[in-house]
PDB file of C-alpha atoms in Angstrom:
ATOM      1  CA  UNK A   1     -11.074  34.969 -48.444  1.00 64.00           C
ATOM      2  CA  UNK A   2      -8.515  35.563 -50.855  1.00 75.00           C
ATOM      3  CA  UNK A   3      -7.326  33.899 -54.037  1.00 89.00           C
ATOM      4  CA  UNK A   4      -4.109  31.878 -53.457  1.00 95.00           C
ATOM      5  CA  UNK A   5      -1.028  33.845 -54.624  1.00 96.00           C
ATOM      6  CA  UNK A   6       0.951  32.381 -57.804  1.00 97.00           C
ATOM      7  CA  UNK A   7       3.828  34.149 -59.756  1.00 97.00           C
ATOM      8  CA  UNK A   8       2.463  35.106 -63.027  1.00 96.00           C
ATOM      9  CA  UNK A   9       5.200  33.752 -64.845  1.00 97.00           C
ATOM     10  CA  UNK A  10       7.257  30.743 -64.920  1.00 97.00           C
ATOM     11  CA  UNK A  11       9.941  29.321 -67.974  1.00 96.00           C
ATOM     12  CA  UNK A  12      12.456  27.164 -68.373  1.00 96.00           C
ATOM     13  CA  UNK A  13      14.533  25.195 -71.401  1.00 96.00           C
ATOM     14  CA  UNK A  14      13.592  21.605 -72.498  1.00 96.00           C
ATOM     15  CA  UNK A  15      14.836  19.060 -70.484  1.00 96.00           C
ATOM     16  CA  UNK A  16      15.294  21.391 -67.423  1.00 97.00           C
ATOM     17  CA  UNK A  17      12.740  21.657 -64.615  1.00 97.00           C
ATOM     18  CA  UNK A  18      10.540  24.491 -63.054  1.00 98.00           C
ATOM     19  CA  UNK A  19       9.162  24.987 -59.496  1.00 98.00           C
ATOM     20  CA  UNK A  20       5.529  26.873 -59.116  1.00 98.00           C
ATOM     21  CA  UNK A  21       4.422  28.073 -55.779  1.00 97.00           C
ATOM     22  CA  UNK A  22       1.351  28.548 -54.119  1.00 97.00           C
ATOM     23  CA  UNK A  23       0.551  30.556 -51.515  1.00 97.00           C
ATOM     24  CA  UNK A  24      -2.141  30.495 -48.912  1.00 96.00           C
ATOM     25  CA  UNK A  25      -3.039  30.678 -44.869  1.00 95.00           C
ATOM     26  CA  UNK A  26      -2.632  28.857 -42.334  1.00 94.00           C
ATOM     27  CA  UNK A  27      -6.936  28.657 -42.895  1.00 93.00           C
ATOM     28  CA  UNK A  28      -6.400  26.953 -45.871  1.00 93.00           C
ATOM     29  CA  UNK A  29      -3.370  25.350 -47.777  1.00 94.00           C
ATOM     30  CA  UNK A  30      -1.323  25.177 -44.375  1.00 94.00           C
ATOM     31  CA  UNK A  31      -5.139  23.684 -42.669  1.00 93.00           C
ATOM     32  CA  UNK A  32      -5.622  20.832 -45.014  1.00 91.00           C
ATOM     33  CA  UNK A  33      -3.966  18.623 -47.168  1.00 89.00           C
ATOM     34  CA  UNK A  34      -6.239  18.964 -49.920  1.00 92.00           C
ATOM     35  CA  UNK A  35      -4.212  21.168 -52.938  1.00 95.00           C
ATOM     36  CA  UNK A  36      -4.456  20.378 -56.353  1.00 96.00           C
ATOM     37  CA  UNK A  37      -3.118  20.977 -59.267  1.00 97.00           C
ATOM     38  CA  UNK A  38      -4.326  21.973 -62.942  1.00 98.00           C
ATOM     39  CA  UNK A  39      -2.981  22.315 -66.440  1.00 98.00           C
ATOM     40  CA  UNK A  40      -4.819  24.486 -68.608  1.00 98.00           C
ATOM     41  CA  UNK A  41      -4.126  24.887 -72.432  1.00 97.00           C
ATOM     42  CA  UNK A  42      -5.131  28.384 -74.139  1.00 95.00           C
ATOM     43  CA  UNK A  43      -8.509  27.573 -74.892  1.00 94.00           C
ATOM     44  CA  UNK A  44      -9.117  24.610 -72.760  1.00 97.00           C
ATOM     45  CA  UNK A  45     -10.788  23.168 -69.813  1.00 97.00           C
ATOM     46  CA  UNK A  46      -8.414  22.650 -67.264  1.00 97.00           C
ATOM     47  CA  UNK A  47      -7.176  19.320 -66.459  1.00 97.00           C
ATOM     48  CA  UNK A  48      -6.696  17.511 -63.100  1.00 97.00           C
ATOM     49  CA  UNK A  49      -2.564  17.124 -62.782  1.00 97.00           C
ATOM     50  CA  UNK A  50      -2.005  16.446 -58.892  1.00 96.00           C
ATOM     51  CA  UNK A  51      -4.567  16.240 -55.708  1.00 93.00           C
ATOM     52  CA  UNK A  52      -3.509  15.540 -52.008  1.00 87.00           C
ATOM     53  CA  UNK A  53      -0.737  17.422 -52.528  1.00 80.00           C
ATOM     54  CA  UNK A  54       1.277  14.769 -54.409  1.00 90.00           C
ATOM     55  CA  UNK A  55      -1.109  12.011 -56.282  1.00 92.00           C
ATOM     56  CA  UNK A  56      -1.601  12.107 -59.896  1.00 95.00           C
ATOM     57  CA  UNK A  57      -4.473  11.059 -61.364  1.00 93.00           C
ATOM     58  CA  UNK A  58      -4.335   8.175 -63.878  1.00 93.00           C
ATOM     59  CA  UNK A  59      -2.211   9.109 -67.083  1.00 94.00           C
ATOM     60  CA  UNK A  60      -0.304  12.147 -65.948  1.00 96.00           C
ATOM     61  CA  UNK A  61       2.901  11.642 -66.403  1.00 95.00           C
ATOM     62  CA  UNK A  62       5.933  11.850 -63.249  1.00 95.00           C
ATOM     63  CA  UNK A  63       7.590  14.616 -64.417  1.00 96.00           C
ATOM     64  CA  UNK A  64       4.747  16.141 -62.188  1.00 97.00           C
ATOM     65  CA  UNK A  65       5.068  16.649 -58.408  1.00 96.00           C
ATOM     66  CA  UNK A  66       3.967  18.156 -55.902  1.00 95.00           C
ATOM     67  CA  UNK A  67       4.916  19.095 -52.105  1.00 94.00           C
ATOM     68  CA  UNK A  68       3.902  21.589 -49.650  1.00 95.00           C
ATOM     69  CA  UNK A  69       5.410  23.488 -46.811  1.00 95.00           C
ATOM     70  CA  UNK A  70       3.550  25.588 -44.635  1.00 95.00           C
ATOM     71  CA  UNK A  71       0.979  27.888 -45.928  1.00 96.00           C
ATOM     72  CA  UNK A  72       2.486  27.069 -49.608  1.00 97.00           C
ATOM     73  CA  UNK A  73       2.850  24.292 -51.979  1.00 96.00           C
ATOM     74  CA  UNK A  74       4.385  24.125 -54.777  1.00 97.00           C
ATOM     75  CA  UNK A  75       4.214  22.012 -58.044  1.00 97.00           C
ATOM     76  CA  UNK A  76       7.524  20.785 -59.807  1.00 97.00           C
ATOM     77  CA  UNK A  77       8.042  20.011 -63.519  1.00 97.00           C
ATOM     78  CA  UNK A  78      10.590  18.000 -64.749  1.00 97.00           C
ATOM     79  CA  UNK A  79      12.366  17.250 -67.545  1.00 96.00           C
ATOM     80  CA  UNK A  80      10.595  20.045 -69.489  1.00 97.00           C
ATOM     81  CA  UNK A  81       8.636  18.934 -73.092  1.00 97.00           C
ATOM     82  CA  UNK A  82       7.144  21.636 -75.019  1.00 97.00           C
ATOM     83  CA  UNK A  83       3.831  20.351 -74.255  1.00 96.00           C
ATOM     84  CA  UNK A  84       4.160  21.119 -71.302  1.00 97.00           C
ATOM     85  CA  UNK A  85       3.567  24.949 -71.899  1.00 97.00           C
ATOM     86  CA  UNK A  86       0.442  26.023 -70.195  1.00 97.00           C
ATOM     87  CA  UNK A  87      -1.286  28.049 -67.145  1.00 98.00           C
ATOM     88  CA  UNK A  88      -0.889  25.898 -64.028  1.00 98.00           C
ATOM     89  CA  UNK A  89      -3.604  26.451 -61.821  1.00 98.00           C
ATOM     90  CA  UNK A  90      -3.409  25.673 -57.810  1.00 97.00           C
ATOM     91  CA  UNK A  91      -6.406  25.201 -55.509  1.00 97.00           C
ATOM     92  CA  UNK A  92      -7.015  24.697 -51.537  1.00 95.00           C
ATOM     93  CA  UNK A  93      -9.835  23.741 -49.614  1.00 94.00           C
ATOM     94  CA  UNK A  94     -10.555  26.853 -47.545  1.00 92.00           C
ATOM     95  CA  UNK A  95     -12.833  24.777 -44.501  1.00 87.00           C
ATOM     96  CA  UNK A  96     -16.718  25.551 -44.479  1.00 87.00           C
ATOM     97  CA  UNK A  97     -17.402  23.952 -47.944  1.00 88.00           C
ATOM     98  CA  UNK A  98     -15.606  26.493 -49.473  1.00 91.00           C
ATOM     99  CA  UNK A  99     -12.885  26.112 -52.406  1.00 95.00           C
ATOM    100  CA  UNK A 100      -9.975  28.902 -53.273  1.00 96.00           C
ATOM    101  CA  UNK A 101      -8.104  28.830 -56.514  1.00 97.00           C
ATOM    102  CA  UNK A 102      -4.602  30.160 -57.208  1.00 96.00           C
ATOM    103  CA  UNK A 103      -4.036  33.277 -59.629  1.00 95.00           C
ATOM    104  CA  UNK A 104      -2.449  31.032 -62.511  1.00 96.00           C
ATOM    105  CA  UNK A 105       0.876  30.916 -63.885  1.00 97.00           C
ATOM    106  CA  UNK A 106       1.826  30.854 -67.666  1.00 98.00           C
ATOM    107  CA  UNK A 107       5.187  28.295 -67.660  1.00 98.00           C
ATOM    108  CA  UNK A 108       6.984  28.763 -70.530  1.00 97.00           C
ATOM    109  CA  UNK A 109       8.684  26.318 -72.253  1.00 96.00           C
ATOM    110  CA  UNK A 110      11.892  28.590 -73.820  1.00 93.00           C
TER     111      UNK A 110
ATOM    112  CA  UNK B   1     -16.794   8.444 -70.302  1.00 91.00           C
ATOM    113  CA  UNK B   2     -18.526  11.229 -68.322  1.00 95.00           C
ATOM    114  CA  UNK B   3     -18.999  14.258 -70.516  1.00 97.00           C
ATOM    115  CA  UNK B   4     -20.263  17.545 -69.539  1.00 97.00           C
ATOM    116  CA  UNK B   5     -21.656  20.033 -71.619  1.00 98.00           C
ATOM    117  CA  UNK B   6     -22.652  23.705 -70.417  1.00 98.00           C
ATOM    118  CA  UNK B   7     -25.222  25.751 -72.536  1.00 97.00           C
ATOM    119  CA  UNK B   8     -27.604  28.750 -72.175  1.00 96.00           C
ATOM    120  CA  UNK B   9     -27.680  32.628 -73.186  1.00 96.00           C
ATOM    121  CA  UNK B  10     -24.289  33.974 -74.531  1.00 96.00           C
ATOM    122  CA  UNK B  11     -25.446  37.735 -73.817  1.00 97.00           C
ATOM    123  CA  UNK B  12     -26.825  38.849 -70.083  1.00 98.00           C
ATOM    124  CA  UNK B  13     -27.919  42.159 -69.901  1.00 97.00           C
ATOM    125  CA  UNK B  14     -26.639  44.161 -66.370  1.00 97.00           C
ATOM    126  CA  UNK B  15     -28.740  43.906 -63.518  1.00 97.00           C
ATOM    127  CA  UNK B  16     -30.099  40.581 -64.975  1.00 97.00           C
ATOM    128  CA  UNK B  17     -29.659  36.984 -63.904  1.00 98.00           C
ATOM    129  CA  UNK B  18     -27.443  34.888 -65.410  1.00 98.00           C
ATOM    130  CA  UNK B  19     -28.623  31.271 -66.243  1.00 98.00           C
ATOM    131  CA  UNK B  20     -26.609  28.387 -67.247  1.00 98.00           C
ATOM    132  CA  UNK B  21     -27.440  24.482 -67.916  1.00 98.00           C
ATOM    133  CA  UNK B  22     -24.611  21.615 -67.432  1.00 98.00           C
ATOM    134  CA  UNK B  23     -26.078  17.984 -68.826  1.00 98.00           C
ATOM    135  CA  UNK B  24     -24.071  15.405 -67.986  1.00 97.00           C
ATOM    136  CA  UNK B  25     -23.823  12.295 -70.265  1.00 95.00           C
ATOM    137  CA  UNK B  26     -22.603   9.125 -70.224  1.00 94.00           C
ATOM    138  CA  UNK B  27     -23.359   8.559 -66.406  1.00 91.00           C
ATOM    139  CA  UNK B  28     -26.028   9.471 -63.950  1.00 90.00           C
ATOM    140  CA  UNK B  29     -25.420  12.465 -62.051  1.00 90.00           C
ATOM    141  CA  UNK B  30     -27.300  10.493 -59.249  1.00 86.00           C
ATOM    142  CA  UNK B  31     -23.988   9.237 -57.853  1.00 89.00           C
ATOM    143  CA  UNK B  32     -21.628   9.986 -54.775  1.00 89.00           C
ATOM    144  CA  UNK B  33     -20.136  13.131 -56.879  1.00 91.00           C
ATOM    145  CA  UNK B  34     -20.984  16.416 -56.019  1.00 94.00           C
ATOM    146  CA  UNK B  35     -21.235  18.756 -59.515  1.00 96.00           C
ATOM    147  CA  UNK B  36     -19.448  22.385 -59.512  1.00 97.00           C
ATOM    148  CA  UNK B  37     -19.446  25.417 -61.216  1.00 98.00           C
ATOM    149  CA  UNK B  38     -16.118  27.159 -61.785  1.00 98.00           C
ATOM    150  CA  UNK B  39     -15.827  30.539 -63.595  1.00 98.00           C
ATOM    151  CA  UNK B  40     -12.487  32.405 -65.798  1.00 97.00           C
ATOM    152  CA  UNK B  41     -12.835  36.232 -66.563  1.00 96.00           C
ATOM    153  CA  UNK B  42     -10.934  36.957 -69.935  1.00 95.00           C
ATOM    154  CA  UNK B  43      -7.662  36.400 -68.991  1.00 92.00           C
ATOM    155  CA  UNK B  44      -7.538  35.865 -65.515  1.00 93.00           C
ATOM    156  CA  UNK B  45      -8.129  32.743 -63.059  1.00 94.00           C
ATOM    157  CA  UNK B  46     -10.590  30.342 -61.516  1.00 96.00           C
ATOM    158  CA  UNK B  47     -13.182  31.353 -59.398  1.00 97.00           C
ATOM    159  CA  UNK B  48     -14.822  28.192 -57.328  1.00 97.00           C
ATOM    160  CA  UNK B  49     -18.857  29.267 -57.645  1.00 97.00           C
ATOM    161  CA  UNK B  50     -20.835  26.600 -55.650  1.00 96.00           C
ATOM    162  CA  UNK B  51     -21.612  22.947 -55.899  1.00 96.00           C
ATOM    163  CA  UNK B  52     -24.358  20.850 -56.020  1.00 95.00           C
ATOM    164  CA  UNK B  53     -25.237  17.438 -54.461  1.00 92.00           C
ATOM    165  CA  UNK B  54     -28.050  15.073 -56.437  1.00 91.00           C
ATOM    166  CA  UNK B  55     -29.958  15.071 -53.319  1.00 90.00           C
ATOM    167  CA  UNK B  56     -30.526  18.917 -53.551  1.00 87.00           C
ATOM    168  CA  UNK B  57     -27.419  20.246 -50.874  1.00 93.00           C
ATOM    169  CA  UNK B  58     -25.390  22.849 -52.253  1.00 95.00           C
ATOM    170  CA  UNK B  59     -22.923  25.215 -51.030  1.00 95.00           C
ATOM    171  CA  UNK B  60     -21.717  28.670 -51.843  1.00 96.00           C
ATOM    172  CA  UNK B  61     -18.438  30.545 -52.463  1.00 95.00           C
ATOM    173  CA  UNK B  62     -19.274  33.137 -49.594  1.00 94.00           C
ATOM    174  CA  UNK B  63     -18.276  36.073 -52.168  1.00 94.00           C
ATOM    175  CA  UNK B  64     -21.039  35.398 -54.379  1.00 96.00           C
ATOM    176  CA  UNK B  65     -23.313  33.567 -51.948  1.00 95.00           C
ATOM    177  CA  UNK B  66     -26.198  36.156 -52.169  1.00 96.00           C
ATOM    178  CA  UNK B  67     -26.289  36.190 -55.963  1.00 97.00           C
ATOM    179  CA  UNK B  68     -26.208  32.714 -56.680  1.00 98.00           C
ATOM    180  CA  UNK B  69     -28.214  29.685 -56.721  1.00 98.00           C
ATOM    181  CA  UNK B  70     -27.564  25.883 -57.882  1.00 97.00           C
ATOM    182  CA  UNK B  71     -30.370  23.680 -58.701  1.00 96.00           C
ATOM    183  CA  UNK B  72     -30.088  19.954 -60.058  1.00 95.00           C
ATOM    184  CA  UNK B  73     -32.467  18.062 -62.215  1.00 95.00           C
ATOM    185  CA  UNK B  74     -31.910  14.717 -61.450  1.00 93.00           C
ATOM    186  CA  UNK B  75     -34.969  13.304 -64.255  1.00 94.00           C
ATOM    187  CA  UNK B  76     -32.591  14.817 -67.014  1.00 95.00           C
ATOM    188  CA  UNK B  77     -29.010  14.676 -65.566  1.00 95.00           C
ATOM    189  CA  UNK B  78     -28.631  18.198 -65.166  1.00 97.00           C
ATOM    190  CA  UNK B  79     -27.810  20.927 -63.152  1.00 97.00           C
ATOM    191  CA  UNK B  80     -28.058  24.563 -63.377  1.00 98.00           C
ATOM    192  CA  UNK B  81     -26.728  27.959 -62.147  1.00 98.00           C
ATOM    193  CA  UNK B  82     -28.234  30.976 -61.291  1.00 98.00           C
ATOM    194  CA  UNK B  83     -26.592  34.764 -60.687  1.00 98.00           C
ATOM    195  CA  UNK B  84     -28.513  37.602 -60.272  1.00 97.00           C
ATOM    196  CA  UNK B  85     -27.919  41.291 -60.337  1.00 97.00           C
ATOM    197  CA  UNK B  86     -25.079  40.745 -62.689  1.00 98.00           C
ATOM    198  CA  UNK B  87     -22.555  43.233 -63.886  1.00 97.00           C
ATOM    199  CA  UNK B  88     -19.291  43.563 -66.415  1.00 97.00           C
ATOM    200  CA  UNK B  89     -17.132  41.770 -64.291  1.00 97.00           C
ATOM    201  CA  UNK B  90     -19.160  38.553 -64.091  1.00 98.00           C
ATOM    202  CA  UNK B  91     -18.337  38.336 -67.866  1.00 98.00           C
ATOM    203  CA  UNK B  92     -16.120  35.232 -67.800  1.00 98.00           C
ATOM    204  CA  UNK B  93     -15.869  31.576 -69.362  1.00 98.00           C
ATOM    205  CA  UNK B  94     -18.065  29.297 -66.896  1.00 98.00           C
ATOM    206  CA  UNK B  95     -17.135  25.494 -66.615  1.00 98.00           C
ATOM    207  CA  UNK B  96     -19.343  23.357 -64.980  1.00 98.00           C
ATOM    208  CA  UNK B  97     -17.485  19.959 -63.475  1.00 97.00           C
ATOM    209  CA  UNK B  98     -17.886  17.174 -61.865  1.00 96.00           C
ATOM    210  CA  UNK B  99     -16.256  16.721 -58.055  1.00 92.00           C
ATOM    211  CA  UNK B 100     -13.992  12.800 -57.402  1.00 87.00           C
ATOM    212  CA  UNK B 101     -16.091  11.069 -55.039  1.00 83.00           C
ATOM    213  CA  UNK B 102     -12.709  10.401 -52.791  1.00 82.00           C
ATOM    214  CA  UNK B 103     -12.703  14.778 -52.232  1.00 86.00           C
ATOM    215  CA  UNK B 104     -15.481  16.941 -54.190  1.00 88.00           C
ATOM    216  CA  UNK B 105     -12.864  19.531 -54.710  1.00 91.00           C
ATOM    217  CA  UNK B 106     -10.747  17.371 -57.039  1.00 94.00           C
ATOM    218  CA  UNK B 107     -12.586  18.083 -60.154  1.00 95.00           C
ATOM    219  CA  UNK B 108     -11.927  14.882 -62.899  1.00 94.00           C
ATOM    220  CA  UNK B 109     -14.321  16.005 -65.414  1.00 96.00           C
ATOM    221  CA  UNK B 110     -15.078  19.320 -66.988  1.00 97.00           C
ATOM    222  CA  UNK B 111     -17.349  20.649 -69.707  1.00 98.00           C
ATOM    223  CA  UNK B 112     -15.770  22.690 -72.404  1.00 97.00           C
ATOM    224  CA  UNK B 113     -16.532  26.048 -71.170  1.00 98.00           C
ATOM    225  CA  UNK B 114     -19.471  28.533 -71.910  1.00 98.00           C
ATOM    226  CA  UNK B 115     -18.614  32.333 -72.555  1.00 98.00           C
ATOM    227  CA  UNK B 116     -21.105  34.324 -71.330  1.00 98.00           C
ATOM    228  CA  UNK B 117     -21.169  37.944 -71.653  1.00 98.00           C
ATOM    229  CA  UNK B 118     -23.119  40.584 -69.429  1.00 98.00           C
ATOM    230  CA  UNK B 119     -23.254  44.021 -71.778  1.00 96.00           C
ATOM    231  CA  UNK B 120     -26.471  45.978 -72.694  1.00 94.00           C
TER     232      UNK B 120
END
């Protein structure tokens, strides 16, 4: 199976808000409802941001969202903060105990 | 606070086997989690490895299936990876982290990261 497809790039302005979309099958984000979301700062360990598609774990704030339609979901950022800048990482459960991640994108904040 | 921390050789030689430790602290890793390993090439995504259940089950990404192996230590809270026959392009960051007990593929905690290099 493949890696879920991402844009590589993503930016917008402070204040403004970006949409990030993931791609999959209908064997794996379109199956389940089990995509989630990380954050990862240059040198980091990602960080949980969204599961199930739209929770967010404790402490994230709700500029982060998620949805999904079909085979792809997609994560929205609002109200842009420079923090903010990062590779967003999606991820699917792919059936047979088997997990796929996304390719990354690097959002930009301009 | 759960903390992770990965360790083991920083330099694999090709056609070796690649072995890597996670201790987990400040919790048991006896618990309804299941514990993963994730790997990051230089500059380039996640790759889901396998995961590990206290009780000794563990599954496999099927791409690597036949190379790896996940063992846990449940007398020191650990848990450890195995990847054999390895070449240049298993040279990549490798997190290990630990699975929500609500969905195992919801990772909540992570270690730091472990660069590991396969060169002669």
């Amino acid at each position: 199976q493949s890696a879920l497809t991402q844009p590589p790039s993503a930016s917008g302005s402070p204040g403004q808000s970006v949409t990030i979309s993931c791609t999959g099958t209908s064997s794996d984000v379109g199956a389940y409802n089990y995509v989630s979301w990380y954050q990862q700062h240059p040198g980091r360990a990602p960080k949980l941001i969204l599961y199930e598609g739209n929770k967010r774990p404790s402490g994230v704030p709700g500029r982060f969202s998620g949805s999904k339609s079909g085979n792809t979901a997609s994560l929205a950022v609002s109200g842009l903060q420079a923090e903010d800048e990062a590779s967003y990482y999606c991820s699917a459960y792919a059936g047979s105990s088997n997990l796929l991640f996304g390719g990354g994108t690097l959002l930009t904040v301009l | 606070q759960v903390q992770l921390q990965e360790s083991g050789p920083g330099l694999v030689k090709p056609s070796g086997t690649l072995s890597l430790t996670c201790a987990v602290s400040g919790g048991s890793i006896s618990t309804s989690n299941w514990w993963s390993w994730v790997r990051q090439p230089p500059g380039k995504g996640l790759e889901w490895i396998g995961e590990i259940f206290h009780m000794g089950y563990s599954n496999y990404n099927p791409s690597l299936k036949s190379r790896v192996s996940i063992l846990v230590d449940k007398s020191k809270d650990q848990f450890s990876l195995k990847l054999s026959s390895v070449t240049a392009a298993d040279t990549a960051v490798y997190y290990c982290a630990r699975g929500e007990v609500s969905n195992r593929y919801y990772f909540d905690y992570w270690g730091q990261g472990f660069l590991v290099t396969v060169s002669s």
